[in-house]
């Protein structure tokens, strides 16, 4: 059975990520001039901080240098996290996105914007946002088989954050 370069990289990196308490999310190798660029995304429950990324990057660099996976050519290593607008591809992504807004493209061709309320191994409970702000949000259970692709959305002015801030100000004024 033939394995690809990415498969060999994943086989080397998966145990290192697990040992560091991380999930290996993505591995890409691209040509950048005369060098190859190895991009690795890792994540964990509660997210990852820069110290964790730096330590994992050091461990990966040592492992790549000791192995023959990258061959003898030069490469640039870049380790990061999936970012704020991460795709929701597996159940753990949905669980980590609880409370976040997502743009969800459905297999039937539809598209919804919904807040992820809860997720399990089979699907997610979402709160579908009204179109153009008309009406009330509605809860809907989505099985992962209904989802073609989904991505977390960045919110700059979340309404319930404003309510929370107002409640805290009111409580502080009462004290």
JSON list of C-alpha atoms in Angstrom, two decimals:
[
{"chain": "A", "resi": 1, "resn": "UNK", "atom": "CA", "xyz": [0.00, 0.00, 0.00]},
{"chain": "A", "resi": 2, "resn": "UNK", "atom": "CA", "xyz": [1.39, 3.36, -1.05]},
{"chain": "A", "resi": 3, "resn": "UNK", "atom": "CA", "xyz": [1.42, 6.27, 1.38]},
{"chain": "A", "resi": 4, "resn": "UNK", "atom": "CA", "xyz": [1.64, 9.94, 0.50]},
{"chain": "A", "resi": 5, "resn": "UNK", "atom": "CA", "xyz": [4.12, 12.41, 1.91]},
{"chain": "A", "resi": 6, "resn": "UNK", "atom": "CA", "xyz": [1.34, 13.93, 4.05]},
{"chain": "A", "resi": 7, "resn": "UNK", "atom": "CA", "xyz": [0.42, 10.45, 5.36]},
{"chain": "A", "resi": 8, "resn": "UNK", "atom": "CA", "xyz": [4.03, 9.88, 6.46]},
{"chain": "A", "resi": 9, "resn": "UNK", "atom": "CA", "xyz": [4.13, 13.31, 8.09]},
{"chain": "A", "resi": 10, "resn": "UNK", "atom": "CA", "xyz": [0.85, 12.65, 9.92]},
{"chain": "A", "resi": 11, "resn": "UNK", "atom": "CA", "xyz": [2.15, 9.27, 11.13]},
{"chain": "A", "resi": 12, "resn": "UNK", "atom": "CA", "xyz": [5.16, 11.06, 12.65]},
{"chain": "A", "resi": 13, "resn": "UNK", "atom": "CA", "xyz": [3.20, 14.02, 14.05]},
{"chain": "A", "resi": 14, "resn": "UNK", "atom": "CA", "xyz": [0.03, 12.37, 15.47]},
{"chain": "A", "resi": 15, "resn": "UNK", "atom": "CA", "xyz": [1.81, 10.70, 18.42]},
{"chain": "A", "resi": 16, "resn": "UNK", "atom": "CA", "xyz": [3.77, 13.90, 19.17]},
{"chain": "A", "resi": 17, "resn": "UNK", "atom": "CA", "xyz": [0.56, 15.93, 19.21]},
{"chain": "A", "resi": 18, "resn": "UNK", "atom": "CA", "xyz": [-1.21, 13.38, 21.42]},
{"chain": "A", "resi": 19, "resn": "UNK", "atom": "CA", "xyz": [1.74, 13.37, 23.82]},
{"chain": "A", "resi": 20, "resn": "UNK", "atom": "CA", "xyz": [1.48, 17.18, 24.05]},
{"chain": "A", "resi": 21, "resn": "UNK", "atom": "CA", "xyz": [-2.29, 16.96, 24.69]},
{"chain": "A", "resi": 22, "resn": "UNK", "atom": "CA", "xyz": [-3.07, 18.42, 21.26]},
{"chain": "A", "resi": 23, "resn": "UNK", "atom": "CA", "xyz": [-5.17, 17.40, 18.27]},
{"chain": "A", "resi": 24, "resn": "UNK", "atom": "CA", "xyz": [-3.39, 17.46, 14.93]},
{"chain": "A", "resi": 25, "resn": "UNK", "atom": "CA", "xyz": [-5.89, 19.33, 12.75]},
{"chain": "A", "resi": 26, "resn": "UNK", "atom": "CA", "xyz": [-4.11, 19.92, 9.46]},
{"chain": "A", "resi": 27, "resn": "UNK", "atom": "CA", "xyz": [-0.78, 19.33, 7.73]},
{"chain": "A", "resi": 28, "resn": "UNK", "atom": "CA", "xyz": [0.16, 21.05, 4.47]},
{"chain": "A", "resi": 29, "resn": "UNK", "atom": "CA", "xyz": [3.38, 21.08, 2.50]},
{"chain": "A", "resi": 30, "resn": "UNK", "atom": "CA", "xyz": [3.80, 23.75, -0.17]},
{"chain": "A", "resi": 31, "resn": "UNK", "atom": "CA", "xyz": [6.69, 24.95, -2.26]},
{"chain": "A", "resi": 32, "resn": "UNK", "atom": "CA", "xyz": [7.93, 28.41, -1.23]},
{"chain": "A", "resi": 33, "resn": "UNK", "atom": "CA", "xyz": [10.67, 29.39, -3.64]},
{"chain": "A", "resi": 34, "resn": "UNK", "atom": "CA", "xyz": [13.54, 26.93, -3.28]},
{"chain": "A", "resi": 35, "resn": "UNK", "atom": "CA", "xyz": [12.24, 25.68, 0.07]},
{"chain": "A", "resi": 36, "resn": "UNK", "atom": "CA", "xyz": [9.25, 23.69, 1.14]},
{"chain": "A", "resi": 37, "resn": "UNK", "atom": "CA", "xyz": [6.90, 25.13, 3.73]},
{"chain": "A", "resi": 38, "resn": "UNK", "atom": "CA", "xyz": [5.41, 22.72, 6.28]},
{"chain": "A", "resi": 39, "resn": "UNK", "atom": "CA", "xyz": [2.27, 24.17, 7.88]},
{"chain": "A", "resi": 40, "resn": "UNK", "atom": "CA", "xyz": [0.84, 22.35, 10.89]},
{"chain": "A", "resi": 41, "resn": "UNK", "atom": "CA", "xyz": [-2.36, 23.31, 12.72]},
{"chain": "A", "resi": 42, "resn": "UNK", "atom": "CA", "xyz": [-3.01, 21.97, 16.23]},
{"chain": "A", "resi": 43, "resn": "UNK", "atom": "CA", "xyz": [-5.83, 22.58, 18.68]},
{"chain": "A", "resi": 44, "resn": "UNK", "atom": "CA", "xyz": [-7.03, 21.47, 22.11]},
{"chain": "A", "resi": 45, "resn": "UNK", "atom": "CA", "xyz": [-10.08, 21.82, 24.31]},
{"chain": "A", "resi": 46, "resn": "UNK", "atom": "CA", "xyz": [-9.90, 25.39, 25.57]},
{"chain": "A", "resi": 47, "resn": "UNK", "atom": "CA", "xyz": [-7.62, 26.40, 22.68]},
{"chain": "A", "resi": 48, "resn": "UNK", "atom": "CA", "xyz": [-3.84, 26.63, 22.50]},
{"chain": "A", "resi": 49, "resn": "UNK", "atom": "CA", "xyz": [-1.58, 29.43, 23.68]},
{"chain": "A", "resi": 50, "resn": "UNK", "atom": "CA", "xyz": [1.67, 30.68, 22.16]},
{"chain": "A", "resi": 51, "resn": "UNK", "atom": "CA", "xyz": [3.86, 28.84, 24.69]},
{"chain": "A", "resi": 52, "resn": "UNK", "atom": "CA", "xyz": [2.21, 25.53, 23.78]},
{"chain": "A", "resi": 53, "resn": "UNK", "atom": "CA", "xyz": [2.64, 26.27, 20.07]},
{"chain": "A", "resi": 54, "resn": "UNK", "atom": "CA", "xyz": [6.31, 27.21, 20.56]},
{"chain": "A", "resi": 55, "resn": "UNK", "atom": "CA", "xyz": [7.08, 24.05, 22.56]},
{"chain": "A", "resi": 56, "resn": "UNK", "atom": "CA", "xyz": [5.28, 21.82, 20.06]},
{"chain": "A", "resi": 57, "resn": "UNK", "atom": "CA", "xyz": [7.11, 23.54, 17.20]},
{"chain": "A", "resi": 58, "resn": "UNK", "atom": "CA", "xyz": [10.46, 22.76, 18.88]},
{"chain": "A", "resi": 59, "resn": "UNK", "atom": "CA", "xyz": [9.49, 19.09, 19.37]},
{"chain": "A", "resi": 60, "resn": "UNK", "atom": "CA", "xyz": [8.28, 18.79, 15.76]},
{"chain": "A", "resi": 61, "resn": "UNK", "atom": "CA", "xyz": [11.42, 20.46, 14.40]},
{"chain": "A", "resi": 62, "resn": "UNK", "atom": "CA", "xyz": [13.62, 17.97, 16.26]},
{"chain": "A", "resi": 63, "resn": "UNK", "atom": "CA", "xyz": [11.51, 15.02, 15.10]},
{"chain": "A", "resi": 64, "resn": "UNK", "atom": "CA", "xyz": [11.58, 16.17, 11.47]},
{"chain": "A", "resi": 65, "resn": "UNK", "atom": "CA", "xyz": [15.36, 16.70, 11.59]},
{"chain": "A", "resi": 66, "resn": "UNK", "atom": "CA", "xyz": [15.89, 13.20, 13.06]},
{"chain": "A", "resi": 67, "resn": "UNK", "atom": "CA", "xyz": [13.61, 11.48, 10.55]},
{"chain": "A", "resi": 68, "resn": "UNK", "atom": "CA", "xyz": [13.88, 11.22, 6.78]},
{"chain": "A", "resi": 69, "resn": "UNK", "atom": "CA", "xyz": [10.28, 12.32, 6.19]},
{"chain": "A", "resi": 70, "resn": "UNK", "atom": "CA", "xyz": [11.33, 15.69, 4.73]},
{"chain": "A", "resi": 71, "resn": "UNK", "atom": "CA", "xyz": [14.35, 14.29, 2.90]},
{"chain": "A", "resi": 72, "resn": "UNK", "atom": "CA", "xyz": [17.53, 16.34, 2.70]},
{"chain": "A", "resi": 73, "resn": "UNK", "atom": "CA", "xyz": [16.01, 19.51, 1.23]},
{"chain": "A", "resi": 74, "resn": "UNK", "atom": "CA", "xyz": [15.48, 22.70, 3.18]},
{"chain": "A", "resi": 75, "resn": "UNK", "atom": "CA", "xyz": [12.07, 23.45, 4.66]},
{"chain": "A", "resi": 76, "resn": "UNK", "atom": "CA", "xyz": [10.38, 26.10, 6.76]},
{"chain": "A", "resi": 77, "resn": "UNK", "atom": "CA", "xyz": [8.24, 24.91, 9.66]},
{"chain": "A", "resi": 78, "resn": "UNK", "atom": "CA", "xyz": [5.13, 26.85, 10.67]},
{"chain": "A", "resi": 79, "resn": "UNK", "atom": "CA", "xyz": [2.98, 25.64, 13.59]},
{"chain": "A", "resi": 80, "resn": "UNK", "atom": "CA", "xyz": [-0.26, 27.40, 14.46]},
{"chain": "A", "resi": 81, "resn": "UNK", "atom": "CA", "xyz": [-3.91, 26.95, 15.38]},
{"chain": "A", "resi": 82, "resn": "UNK", "atom": "CA", "xyz": [-6.89, 26.71, 13.02]},
{"chain": "A", "resi": 83, "resn": "UNK", "atom": "CA", "xyz": [-7.83, 30.35, 13.72]},
{"chain": "A", "resi": 84, "resn": "UNK", "atom": "CA", "xyz": [-11.00, 32.24, 14.52]},
{"chain": "A", "resi": 85, "resn": "UNK", "atom": "CA", "xyz": [-12.93, 31.18, 11.41]},
{"chain": "A", "resi": 86, "resn": "UNK", "atom": "CA", "xyz": [-12.10, 27.51, 11.69]},
{"chain": "A", "resi": 87, "resn": "UNK", "atom": "CA", "xyz": [-13.96, 24.93, 9.62]},
{"chain": "A", "resi": 88, "resn": "UNK", "atom": "CA", "xyz": [-16.26, 22.56, 11.50]},
{"chain": "A", "resi": 89, "resn": "UNK", "atom": "CA", "xyz": [-15.35, 19.19, 10.04]},
{"chain": "A", "resi": 90, "resn": "UNK", "atom": "CA", "xyz": [-15.53, 16.66, 12.89]},
{"chain": "A", "resi": 91, "resn": "UNK", "atom": "CA", "xyz": [-17.63, 16.39, 16.08]},
{"chain": "A", "resi": 92, "resn": "UNK", "atom": "CA", "xyz": [-14.89, 17.81, 18.35]},
{"chain": "A", "resi": 93, "resn": "UNK", "atom": "CA", "xyz": [-14.82, 20.99, 16.22]},
{"chain": "A", "resi": 94, "resn": "UNK", "atom": "CA", "xyz": [-18.56, 21.45, 16.79]},
{"chain": "A", "resi": 95, "resn": "UNK", "atom": "CA", "xyz": [-18.16, 20.86, 20.54]},
{"chain": "A", "resi": 96, "resn": "UNK", "atom": "CA", "xyz": [-15.38, 23.45, 20.72]},
{"chain": "A", "resi": 97, "resn": "UNK", "atom": "CA", "xyz": [-17.59, 25.89, 18.79]},
{"chain": "A", "resi": 98, "resn": "UNK", "atom": "CA", "xyz": [-20.45, 25.79, 21.32]},
{"chain": "A", "resi": 99, "resn": "UNK", "atom": "CA", "xyz": [-21.74, 29.33, 21.83]},
{"chain": "A", "resi": 100, "resn": "UNK", "atom": "CA", "xyz": [-20.21, 30.49, 18.53]},
{"chain": "A", "resi": 101, "resn": "UNK", "atom": "CA", "xyz": [-21.95, 31.55, 15.34]},
{"chain": "A", "resi": 102, "resn": "UNK", "atom": "CA", "xyz": [-21.42, 29.37, 12.24]},
{"chain": "A", "resi": 103, "resn": "UNK", "atom": "CA", "xyz": [-22.23, 29.62, 8.54]},
{"chain": "A", "resi": 104, "resn": "UNK", "atom": "CA", "xyz": [-23.51, 26.19, 7.57]},
{"chain": "A", "resi": 105, "resn": "UNK", "atom": "CA", "xyz": [-23.90, 24.97, 3.98]},
{"chain": "A", "resi": 106, "resn": "UNK", "atom": "CA", "xyz": [-26.34, 22.09, 3.83]},
{"chain": "A", "resi": 107, "resn": "UNK", "atom": "CA", "xyz": [-26.14, 19.04, 1.57]},
{"chain": "A", "resi": 108, "resn": "UNK", "atom": "CA", "xyz": [-29.55, 19.98, 0.07]},
{"chain": "A", "resi": 109, "resn": "UNK", "atom": "CA", "xyz": [-28.04, 23.27, -1.17]},
{"chain": "A", "resi": 110, "resn": "UNK", "atom": "CA", "xyz": [-29.41, 25.52, 1.57]},
{"chain": "A", "resi": 111, "resn": "UNK", "atom": "CA", "xyz": [-27.35, 27.77, 3.81]},
{"chain": "A", "resi": 112, "resn": "UNK", "atom": "CA", "xyz": [-28.04, 28.88, 7.36]},
{"chain": "A", "resi": 113, "resn": "UNK", "atom": "CA", "xyz": [-26.33, 31.05, 9.94]},
{"chain": "A", "resi": 114, "resn": "UNK", "atom": "CA", "xyz": [-26.75, 29.52, 13.37]},
{"chain": "A", "resi": 115, "resn": "UNK", "atom": "CA", "xyz": [-25.33, 29.57, 16.89]},
{"chain": "A", "resi": 116, "resn": "UNK", "atom": "CA", "xyz": [-24.00, 26.20, 18.03]},
{"chain": "A", "resi": 117, "resn": "UNK", "atom": "CA", "xyz": [-25.81, 25.41, 21.29]},
{"chain": "A", "resi": 118, "resn": "UNK", "atom": "CA", "xyz": [-24.62, 21.83, 21.90]},
{"chain": "A", "resi": 119, "resn": "UNK", "atom": "CA", "xyz": [-22.90, 19.05, 19.96]},
{"chain": "A", "resi": 120, "resn": "UNK", "atom": "CA", "xyz": [-22.39, 15.32, 20.27]},
{"chain": "A", "resi": 121, "resn": "UNK", "atom": "CA", "xyz": [-21.01, 12.51, 18.10]},
{"chain": "A", "resi": 122, "resn": "UNK", "atom": "CA", "xyz": [-24.04, 12.49, 15.76]},
{"chain": "A", "resi": 123, "resn": "UNK", "atom": "CA", "xyz": [-24.95, 16.13, 15.29]},
{"chain": "A", "resi": 124, "resn": "UNK", "atom": "CA", "xyz": [-25.46, 19.55, 16.79]},
{"chain": "A", "resi": 125, "resn": "UNK", "atom": "CA", "xyz": [-28.29, 21.57, 18.26]},
{"chain": "A", "resi": 126, "resn": "UNK", "atom": "CA", "xyz": [-28.17, 25.02, 16.69]},
{"chain": "A", "resi": 127, "resn": "UNK", "atom": "CA", "xyz": [-30.12, 28.22, 17.01]},
{"chain": "A", "resi": 128, "resn": "UNK", "atom": "CA", "xyz": [-30.89, 29.42, 13.49]},
{"chain": "A", "resi": 129, "resn": "UNK", "atom": "CA", "xyz": [-30.70, 33.18, 13.19]},
{"chain": "A", "resi": 130, "resn": "UNK", "atom": "CA", "xyz": [-33.63, 34.97, 11.53]},
{"chain": "A", "resi": 131, "resn": "UNK", "atom": "CA", "xyz": [-33.13, 36.23, 7.99]},
{"chain": "A", "resi": 132, "resn": "UNK", "atom": "CA", "xyz": [-32.31, 39.96, 7.96]},
{"chain": "A", "resi": 133, "resn": "UNK", "atom": "CA", "xyz": [-33.04, 40.12, 11.70]},
{"chain": "A", "resi": 134, "resn": "UNK", "atom": "CA", "xyz": [-36.77, 39.48, 11.23]},
{"chain": "A", "resi": 135, "resn": "UNK", "atom": "CA", "xyz": [-38.47, 37.10, 13.64]},
{"chain": "A", "resi": 136, "resn": "UNK", "atom": "CA", "xyz": [-37.00, 35.07, 16.45]},
{"chain": "A", "resi": 137, "resn": "UNK", "atom": "CA", "xyz": [-34.15, 32.56, 16.36]},
{"chain": "A", "resi": 138, "resn": "UNK", "atom": "CA", "xyz": [-35.33, 28.92, 16.13]},
{"chain": "A", "resi": 139, "resn": "UNK", "atom": "CA", "xyz": [-33.63, 25.83, 17.52]},
{"chain": "A", "resi": 140, "resn": "UNK", "atom": "CA", "xyz": [-32.87, 23.02, 15.07]},
{"chain": "A", "resi": 141, "resn": "UNK", "atom": "CA", "xyz": [-31.13, 19.68, 15.40]},
{"chain": "A", "resi": 142, "resn": "UNK", "atom": "CA", "xyz": [-28.64, 19.10, 12.56]},
{"chain": "A", "resi": 143, "resn": "UNK", "atom": "CA", "xyz": [-27.19, 15.67, 11.90]},
{"chain": "A", "resi": 144, "resn": "UNK", "atom": "CA", "xyz": [-23.64, 15.93, 10.53]},
{"chain": "A", "resi": 145, "resn": "UNK", "atom": "CA", "xyz": [-24.79, 14.06, 7.40]},
{"chain": "A", "resi": 146, "resn": "UNK", "atom": "CA", "xyz": [-26.96, 17.09, 6.55]},
{"chain": "A", "resi": 147, "resn": "UNK", "atom": "CA", "xyz": [-23.93, 19.42, 6.55]},
{"chain": "A", "resi": 148, "resn": "UNK", "atom": "CA", "xyz": [-21.85, 19.88, 3.40]},
{"chain": "A", "resi": 149, "resn": "UNK", "atom": "CA", "xyz": [-19.46, 22.32, 5.10]},
{"chain": "A", "resi": 150, "resn": "UNK", "atom": "CA", "xyz": [-19.51, 24.76, 7.99]},
{"chain": "A", "resi": 151, "resn": "UNK", "atom": "CA", "xyz": [-17.24, 27.47, 9.32]},
{"chain": "A", "resi": 152, "resn": "UNK", "atom": "CA", "xyz": [-17.21, 29.50, 12.55]},
{"chain": "A", "resi": 153, "resn": "UNK", "atom": "CA", "xyz": [-17.96, 33.19, 12.01]},
{"chain": "A", "resi": 154, "resn": "UNK", "atom": "CA", "xyz": [-16.22, 36.07, 13.76]},
{"chain": "A", "resi": 155, "resn": "UNK", "atom": "CA", "xyz": [-18.59, 38.28, 15.74]},
{"chain": "A", "resi": 156, "resn": "UNK", "atom": "CA", "xyz": [-17.49, 41.79, 16.58]},
{"chain": "A", "resi": 157, "resn": "UNK", "atom": "CA", "xyz": [-20.69, 42.98, 18.25]},
{"chain": "A", "resi": 158, "resn": "UNK", "atom": "CA", "xyz": [-22.41, 40.02, 19.86]},
{"chain": "A", "resi": 159, "resn": "UNK", "atom": "CA", "xyz": [-25.77, 40.98, 21.38]},
{"chain": "A", "resi": 160, "resn": "UNK", "atom": "CA", "xyz": [-25.65, 38.72, 24.46]},
{"chain": "A", "resi": 161, "resn": "UNK", "atom": "CA", "xyz": [-22.17, 40.08, 25.30]},
{"chain": "A", "resi": 162, "resn": "UNK", "atom": "CA", "xyz": [-23.75, 43.54, 25.50]},
{"chain": "A", "resi": 163, "resn": "UNK", "atom": "CA", "xyz": [-26.50, 42.20, 27.78]},
{"chain": "A", "resi": 164, "resn": "UNK", "atom": "CA", "xyz": [-23.90, 40.55, 30.01]},
{"chain": "A", "resi": 165, "resn": "UNK", "atom": "CA", "xyz": [-21.96, 43.81, 30.23]},
{"chain": "A", "resi": 166, "resn": "UNK", "atom": "CA", "xyz": [-25.17, 45.72, 31.07]},
{"chain": "A", "resi": 167, "resn": "UNK", "atom": "CA", "xyz": [-26.00, 43.19, 33.82]},
{"chain": "A", "resi": 168, "resn": "UNK", "atom": "CA", "xyz": [-22.52, 43.53, 35.34]},
{"chain": "A", "resi": 169, "resn": "UNK", "atom": "CA", "xyz": [-22.71, 47.33, 35.31]},
{"chain": "A", "resi": 170, "resn": "UNK", "atom": "CA", "xyz": [-26.13, 47.22, 36.98]},
{"chain": "A", "resi": 171, "resn": "UNK", "atom": "CA", "xyz": [-24.86, 44.81, 39.67]},
{"chain": "A", "resi": 172, "resn": "UNK", "atom": "CA", "xyz": [-21.79, 47.00, 40.29]},
{"chain": "A", "resi": 173, "resn": "UNK", "atom": "CA", "xyz": [-23.96, 50.10, 40.62]},
{"chain": "A", "resi": 174, "resn": "UNK", "atom": "CA", "xyz": [-26.21, 48.33, 43.15]},
{"chain": "A", "resi": 175, "resn": "UNK", "atom": "CA", "xyz": [-23.30, 47.25, 45.35]}
]
